[in-house]
mmCIF file of C-alpha atoms and ligand atoms in Angstrom:
data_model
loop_
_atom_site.group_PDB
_atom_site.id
_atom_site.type_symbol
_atom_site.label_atom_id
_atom_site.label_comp_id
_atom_site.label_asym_id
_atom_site.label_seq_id
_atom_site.Cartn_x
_atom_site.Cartn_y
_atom_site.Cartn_z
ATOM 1 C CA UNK B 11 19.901 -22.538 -50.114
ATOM 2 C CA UNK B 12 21.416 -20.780 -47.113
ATOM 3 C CA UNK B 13 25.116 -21.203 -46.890
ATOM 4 C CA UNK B 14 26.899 -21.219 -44.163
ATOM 5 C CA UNK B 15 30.998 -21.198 -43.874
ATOM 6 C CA UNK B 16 32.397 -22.308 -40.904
ATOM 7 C CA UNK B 17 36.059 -21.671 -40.864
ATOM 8 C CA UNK B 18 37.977 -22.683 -37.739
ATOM 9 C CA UNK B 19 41.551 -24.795 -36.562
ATOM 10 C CA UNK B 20 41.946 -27.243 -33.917
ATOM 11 C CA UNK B 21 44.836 -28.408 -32.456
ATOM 12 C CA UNK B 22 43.827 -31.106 -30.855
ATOM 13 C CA UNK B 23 40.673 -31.706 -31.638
ATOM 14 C CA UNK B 24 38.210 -29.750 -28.937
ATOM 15 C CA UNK B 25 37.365 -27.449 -31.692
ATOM 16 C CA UNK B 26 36.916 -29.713 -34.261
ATOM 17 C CA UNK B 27 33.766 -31.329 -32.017
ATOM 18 C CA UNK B 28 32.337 -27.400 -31.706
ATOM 19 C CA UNK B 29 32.395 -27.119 -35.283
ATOM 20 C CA UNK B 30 30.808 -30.017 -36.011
ATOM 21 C CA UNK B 31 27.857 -29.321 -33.446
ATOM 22 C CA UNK B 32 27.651 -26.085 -35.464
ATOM 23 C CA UNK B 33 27.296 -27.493 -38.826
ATOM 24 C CA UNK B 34 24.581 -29.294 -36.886
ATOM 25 C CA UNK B 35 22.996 -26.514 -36.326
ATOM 26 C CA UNK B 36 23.070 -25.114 -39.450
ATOM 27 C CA UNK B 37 21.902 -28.326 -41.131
ATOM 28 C CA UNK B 38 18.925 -28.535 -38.607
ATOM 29 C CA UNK B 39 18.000 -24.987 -39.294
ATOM 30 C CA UNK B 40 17.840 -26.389 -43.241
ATOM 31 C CA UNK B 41 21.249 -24.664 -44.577
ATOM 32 C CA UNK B 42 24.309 -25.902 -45.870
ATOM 33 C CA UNK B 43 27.188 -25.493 -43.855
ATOM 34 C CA UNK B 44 31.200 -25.946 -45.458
ATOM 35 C CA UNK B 45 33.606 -26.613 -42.934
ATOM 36 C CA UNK B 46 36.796 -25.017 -43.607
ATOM 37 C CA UNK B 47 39.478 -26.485 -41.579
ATOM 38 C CA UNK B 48 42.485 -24.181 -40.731
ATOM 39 C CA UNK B 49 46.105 -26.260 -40.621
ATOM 40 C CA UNK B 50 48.830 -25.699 -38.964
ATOM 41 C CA UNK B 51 51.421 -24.068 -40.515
ATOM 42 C CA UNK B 52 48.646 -23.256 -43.850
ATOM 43 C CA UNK B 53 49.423 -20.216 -45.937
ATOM 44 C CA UNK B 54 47.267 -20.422 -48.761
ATOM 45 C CA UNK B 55 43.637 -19.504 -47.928
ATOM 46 C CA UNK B 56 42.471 -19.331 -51.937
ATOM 47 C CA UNK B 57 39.982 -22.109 -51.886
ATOM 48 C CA UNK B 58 38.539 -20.686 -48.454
ATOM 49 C CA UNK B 59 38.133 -17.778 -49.558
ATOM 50 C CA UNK B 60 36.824 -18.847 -52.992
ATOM 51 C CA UNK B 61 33.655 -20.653 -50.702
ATOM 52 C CA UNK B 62 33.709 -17.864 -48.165
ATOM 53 C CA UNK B 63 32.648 -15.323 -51.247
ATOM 54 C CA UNK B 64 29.531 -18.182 -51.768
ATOM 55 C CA UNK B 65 28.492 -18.122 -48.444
ATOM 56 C CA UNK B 66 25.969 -15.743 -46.662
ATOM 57 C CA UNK B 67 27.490 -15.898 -42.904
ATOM 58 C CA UNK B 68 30.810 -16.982 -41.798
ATOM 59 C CA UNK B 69 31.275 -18.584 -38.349
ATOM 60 C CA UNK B 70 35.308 -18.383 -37.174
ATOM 61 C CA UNK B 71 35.856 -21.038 -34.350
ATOM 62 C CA UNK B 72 39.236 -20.936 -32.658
ATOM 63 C CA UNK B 73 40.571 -22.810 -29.373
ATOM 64 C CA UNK B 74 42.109 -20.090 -27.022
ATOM 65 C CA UNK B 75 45.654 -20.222 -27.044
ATOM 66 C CA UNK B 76 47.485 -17.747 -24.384
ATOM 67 C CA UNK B 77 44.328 -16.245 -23.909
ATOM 68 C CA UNK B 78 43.670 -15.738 -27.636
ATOM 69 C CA UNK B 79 43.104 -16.980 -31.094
ATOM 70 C CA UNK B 80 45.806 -19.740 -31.864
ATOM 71 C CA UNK B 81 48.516 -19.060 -34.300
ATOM 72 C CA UNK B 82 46.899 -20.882 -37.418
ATOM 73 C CA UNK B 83 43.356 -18.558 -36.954
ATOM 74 C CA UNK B 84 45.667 -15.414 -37.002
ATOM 75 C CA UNK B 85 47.746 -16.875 -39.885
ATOM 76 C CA UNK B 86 44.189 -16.930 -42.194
ATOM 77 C CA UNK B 87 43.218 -13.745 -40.383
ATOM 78 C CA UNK B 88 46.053 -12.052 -41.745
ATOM 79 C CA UNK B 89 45.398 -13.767 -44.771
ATOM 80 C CA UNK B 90 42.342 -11.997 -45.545
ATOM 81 C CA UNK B 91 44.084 -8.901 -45.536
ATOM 82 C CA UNK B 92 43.735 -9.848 -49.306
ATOM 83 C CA UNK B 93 39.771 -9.611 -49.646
ATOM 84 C CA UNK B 94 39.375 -6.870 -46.929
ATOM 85 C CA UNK B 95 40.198 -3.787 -49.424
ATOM 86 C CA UNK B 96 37.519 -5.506 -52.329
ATOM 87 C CA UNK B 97 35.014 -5.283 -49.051
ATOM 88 C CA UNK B 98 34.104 -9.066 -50.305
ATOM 89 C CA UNK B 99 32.386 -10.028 -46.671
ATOM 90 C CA UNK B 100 30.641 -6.433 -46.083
ATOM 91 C CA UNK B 101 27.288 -7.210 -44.906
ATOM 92 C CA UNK B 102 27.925 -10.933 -44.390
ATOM 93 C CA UNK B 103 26.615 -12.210 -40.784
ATOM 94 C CA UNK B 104 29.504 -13.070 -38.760
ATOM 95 C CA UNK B 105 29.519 -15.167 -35.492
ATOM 96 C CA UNK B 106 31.918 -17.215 -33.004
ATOM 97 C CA UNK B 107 33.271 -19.946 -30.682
ATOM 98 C CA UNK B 108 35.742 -20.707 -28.994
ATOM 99 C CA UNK B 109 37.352 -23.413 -26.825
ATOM 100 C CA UNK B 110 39.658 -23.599 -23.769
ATOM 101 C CA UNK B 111 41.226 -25.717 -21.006
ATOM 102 C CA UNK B 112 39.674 -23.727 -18.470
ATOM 103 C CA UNK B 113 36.355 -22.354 -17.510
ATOM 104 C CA UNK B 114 37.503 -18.681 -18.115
ATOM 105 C CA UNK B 115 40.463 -19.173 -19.578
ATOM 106 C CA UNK B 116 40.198 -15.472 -21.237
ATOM 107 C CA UNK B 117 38.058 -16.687 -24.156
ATOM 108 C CA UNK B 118 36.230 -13.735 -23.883
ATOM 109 C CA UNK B 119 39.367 -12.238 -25.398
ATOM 110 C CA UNK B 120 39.413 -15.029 -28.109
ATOM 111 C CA UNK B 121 35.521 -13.855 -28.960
ATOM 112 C CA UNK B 122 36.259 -9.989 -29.007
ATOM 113 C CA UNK B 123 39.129 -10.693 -31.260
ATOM 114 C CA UNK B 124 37.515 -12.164 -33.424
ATOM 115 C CA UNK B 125 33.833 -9.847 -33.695
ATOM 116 C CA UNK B 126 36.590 -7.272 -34.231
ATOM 117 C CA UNK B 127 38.063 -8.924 -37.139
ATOM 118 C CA UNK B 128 34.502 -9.274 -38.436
ATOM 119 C CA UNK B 129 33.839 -5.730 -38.300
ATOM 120 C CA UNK B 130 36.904 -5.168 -40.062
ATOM 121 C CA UNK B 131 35.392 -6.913 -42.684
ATOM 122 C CA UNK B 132 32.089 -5.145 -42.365
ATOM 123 C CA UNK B 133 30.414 -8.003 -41.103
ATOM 124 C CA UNK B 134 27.226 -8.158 -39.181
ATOM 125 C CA UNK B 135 27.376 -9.854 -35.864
ATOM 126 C CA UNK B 136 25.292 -12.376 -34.496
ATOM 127 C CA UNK B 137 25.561 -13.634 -30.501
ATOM 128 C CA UNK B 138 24.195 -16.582 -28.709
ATOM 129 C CA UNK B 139 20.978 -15.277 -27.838
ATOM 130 C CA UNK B 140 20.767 -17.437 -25.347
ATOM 131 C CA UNK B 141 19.898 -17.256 -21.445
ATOM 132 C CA UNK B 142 22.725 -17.687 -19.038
ATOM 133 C CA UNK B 143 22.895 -21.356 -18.099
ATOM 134 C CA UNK B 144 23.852 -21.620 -14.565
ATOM 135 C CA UNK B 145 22.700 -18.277 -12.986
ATOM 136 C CA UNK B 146 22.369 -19.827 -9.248
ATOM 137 C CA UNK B 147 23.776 -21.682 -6.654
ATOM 138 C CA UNK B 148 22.897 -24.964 -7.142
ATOM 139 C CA UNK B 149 23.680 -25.472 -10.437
ATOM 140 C CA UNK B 150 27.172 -26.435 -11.677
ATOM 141 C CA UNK B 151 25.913 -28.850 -14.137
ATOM 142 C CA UNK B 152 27.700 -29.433 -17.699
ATOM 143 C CA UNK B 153 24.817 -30.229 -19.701
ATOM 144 C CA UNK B 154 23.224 -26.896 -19.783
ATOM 145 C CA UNK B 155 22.969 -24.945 -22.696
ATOM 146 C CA UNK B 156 25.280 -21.679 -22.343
ATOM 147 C CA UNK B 157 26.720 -22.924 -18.955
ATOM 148 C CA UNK B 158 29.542 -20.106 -19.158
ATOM 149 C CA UNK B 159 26.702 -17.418 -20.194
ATOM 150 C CA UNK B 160 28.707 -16.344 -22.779
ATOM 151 C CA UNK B 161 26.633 -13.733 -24.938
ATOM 152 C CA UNK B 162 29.716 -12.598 -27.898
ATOM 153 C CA UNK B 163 30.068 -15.762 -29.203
ATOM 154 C CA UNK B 164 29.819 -19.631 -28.422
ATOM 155 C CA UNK B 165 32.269 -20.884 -25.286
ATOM 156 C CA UNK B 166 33.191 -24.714 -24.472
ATOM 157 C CA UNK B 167 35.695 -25.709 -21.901
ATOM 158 C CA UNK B 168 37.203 -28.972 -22.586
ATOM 159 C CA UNK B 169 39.416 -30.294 -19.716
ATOM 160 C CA UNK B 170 42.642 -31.578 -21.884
ATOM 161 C CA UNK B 171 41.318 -34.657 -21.831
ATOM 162 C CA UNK B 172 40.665 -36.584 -25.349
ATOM 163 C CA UNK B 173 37.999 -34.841 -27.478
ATOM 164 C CA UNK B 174 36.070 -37.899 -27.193
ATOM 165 C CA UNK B 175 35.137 -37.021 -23.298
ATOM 166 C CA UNK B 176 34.695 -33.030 -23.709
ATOM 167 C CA UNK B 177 33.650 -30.709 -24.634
ATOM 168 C CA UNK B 178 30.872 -31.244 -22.285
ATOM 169 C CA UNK B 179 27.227 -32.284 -23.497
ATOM 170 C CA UNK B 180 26.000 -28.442 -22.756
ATOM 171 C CA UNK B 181 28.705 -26.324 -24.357
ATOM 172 C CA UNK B 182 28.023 -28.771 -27.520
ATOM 173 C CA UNK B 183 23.998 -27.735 -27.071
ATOM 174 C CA UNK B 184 25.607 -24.431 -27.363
ATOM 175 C CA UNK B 185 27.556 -25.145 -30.189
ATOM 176 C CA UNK B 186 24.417 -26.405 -32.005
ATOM 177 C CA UNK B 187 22.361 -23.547 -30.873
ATOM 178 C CA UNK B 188 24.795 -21.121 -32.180
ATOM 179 C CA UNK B 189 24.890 -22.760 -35.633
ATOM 180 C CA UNK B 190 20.985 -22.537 -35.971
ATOM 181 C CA UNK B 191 20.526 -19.011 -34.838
ATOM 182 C CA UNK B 192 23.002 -18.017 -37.500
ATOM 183 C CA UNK B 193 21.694 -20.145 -40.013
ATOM 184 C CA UNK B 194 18.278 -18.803 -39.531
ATOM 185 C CA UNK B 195 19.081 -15.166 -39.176
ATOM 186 C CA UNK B 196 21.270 -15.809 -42.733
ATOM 187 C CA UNK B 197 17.928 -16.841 -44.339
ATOM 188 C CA UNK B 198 16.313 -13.738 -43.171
ATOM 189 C CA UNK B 199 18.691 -11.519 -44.180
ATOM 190 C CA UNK B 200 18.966 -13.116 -47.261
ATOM 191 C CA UNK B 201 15.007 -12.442 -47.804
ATOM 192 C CA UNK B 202 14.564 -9.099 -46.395
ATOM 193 C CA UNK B 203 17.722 -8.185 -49.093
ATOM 194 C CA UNK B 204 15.563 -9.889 -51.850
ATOM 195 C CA UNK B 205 12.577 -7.511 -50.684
ATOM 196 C CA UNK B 206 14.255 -4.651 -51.027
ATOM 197 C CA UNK B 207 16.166 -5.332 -54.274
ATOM 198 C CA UNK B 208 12.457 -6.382 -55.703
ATOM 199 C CA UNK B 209 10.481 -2.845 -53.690
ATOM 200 C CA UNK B 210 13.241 -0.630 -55.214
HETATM 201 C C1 FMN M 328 49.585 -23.325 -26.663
HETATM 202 C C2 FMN M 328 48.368 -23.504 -25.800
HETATM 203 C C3 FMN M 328 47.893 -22.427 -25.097
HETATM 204 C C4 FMN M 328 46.742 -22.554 -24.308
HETATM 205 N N1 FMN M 328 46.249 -21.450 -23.673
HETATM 206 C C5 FMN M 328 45.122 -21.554 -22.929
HETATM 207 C C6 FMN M 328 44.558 -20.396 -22.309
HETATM 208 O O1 FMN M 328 45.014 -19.273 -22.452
HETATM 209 N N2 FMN M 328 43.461 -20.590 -21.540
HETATM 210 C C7 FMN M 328 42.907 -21.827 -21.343
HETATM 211 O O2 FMN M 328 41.947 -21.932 -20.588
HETATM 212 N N3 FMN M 328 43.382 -22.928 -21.978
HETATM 213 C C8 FMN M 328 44.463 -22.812 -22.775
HETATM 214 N N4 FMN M 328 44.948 -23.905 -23.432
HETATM 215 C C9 FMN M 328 44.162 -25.153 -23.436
HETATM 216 C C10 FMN M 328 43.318 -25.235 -24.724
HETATM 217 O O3 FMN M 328 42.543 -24.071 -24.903
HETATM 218 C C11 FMN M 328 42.384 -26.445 -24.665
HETATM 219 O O4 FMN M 328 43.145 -27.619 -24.542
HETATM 220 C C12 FMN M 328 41.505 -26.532 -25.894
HETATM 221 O O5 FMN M 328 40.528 -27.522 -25.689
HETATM 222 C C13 FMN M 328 42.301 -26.864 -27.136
HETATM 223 O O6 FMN M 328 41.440 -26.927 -28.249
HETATM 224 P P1 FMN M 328 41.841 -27.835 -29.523
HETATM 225 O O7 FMN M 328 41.816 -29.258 -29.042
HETATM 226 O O8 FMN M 328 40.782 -27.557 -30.512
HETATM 227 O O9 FMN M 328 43.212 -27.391 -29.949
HETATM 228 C C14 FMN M 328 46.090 -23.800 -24.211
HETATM 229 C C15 FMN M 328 46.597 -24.902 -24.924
HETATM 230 C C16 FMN M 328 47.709 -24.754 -25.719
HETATM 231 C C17 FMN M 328 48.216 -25.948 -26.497
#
């Protein structure tokens, strides 16, 4: 089976819905996603990285904190300092999301951040393939898929209120969509590589 890490922290629990609509995704799409839940102040990443090296795509979720990744996402970024020489995630797909108080916010930084970190890695990227949601005038509604038309990576806007009230029904669409695109492209890649091992 297709698997699927998701490895992500949450302050306050915006993030945590995302990744949860993500693991949707995946699950929908017929993989396995593990959840991997970054905590605050964490400084051993063994066991994530122990089901990271299982997996065939990772996807890093992160609120945006000062217009970037929060502390804790950097913390196990740094982290993997340890597996980036062995070149453990080379050719892994790699996607995003990301969550802030604001409709811009700078997330985009949050995303580039972190597709940079994946190419570090020599990881594959995967974007939202998705249409812009709310490309005219009349349309300011929340429950549109890719309402931000955000192409890097996966973007939610949650207005500090409780997690239970937002992210809004659309950015969690997106959050499923994302999670099934990567999940399916996984289980492509993971073919096509069988093909070629078997042609050669
Ligand atoms: C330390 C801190 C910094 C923040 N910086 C930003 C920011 O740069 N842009 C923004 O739009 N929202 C910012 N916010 C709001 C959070 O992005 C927003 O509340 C988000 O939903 C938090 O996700 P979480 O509940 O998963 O922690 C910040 C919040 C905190 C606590």
């Amino acid at each position: 089976m297709t698997q699927i890490a998701i490895v992500y922290h949450s302050g306050f629990g915006h993030t945590d819905v995302i990744a949860n609509d993500v693991a949707r995704g995946v699950a929908e799409a017929g993989a396995h996603a593990t959840l991997l839940r970054i905590e605050a102040g964490q400084t051993d990443f063994d066991a994530f990285f122990a089901a990271i090296a299982e997996s065939d795509a990772i996807v890093f979720g992160s609120p945006t904190y000062m217009g970037t990744v929060s502390a804790p996402m950097k913390a196990f970024m740094d982290a993997s300092a340890a597996v980036y020489f062995t070149k453990q995630w080379k050719d892994k797909l790699g996607a995003a999301f990301t969550v802030s108080g604001s409709p811009s916010g700078d997330k985009l930084n949050t995303l580039t951040t972190l597709a940079i970190f994946a190419a570090q890695h020599g990881m594959l990227w995967i974007g939202t393939g998705q249409n812009p949601g709310n490309n005219d005038d009349t349309s300011a509604a929340t429950d549109v898929e890719n309402r931000l038309g955000s192409f890097i990576g996966a973007m939610a806007q949650a207005a500090n209120d409780s997690a239970e009230v937002t992210p809004k029904a659309g950015d969690r669409a997106t959050g499923v969509s994302l999670g099934r695109r990567v999940a399916e492209a996984a289980a492509r890649w993971k073919a096509g590589a069988r093909e070629a091992v078997a042609a050669a």
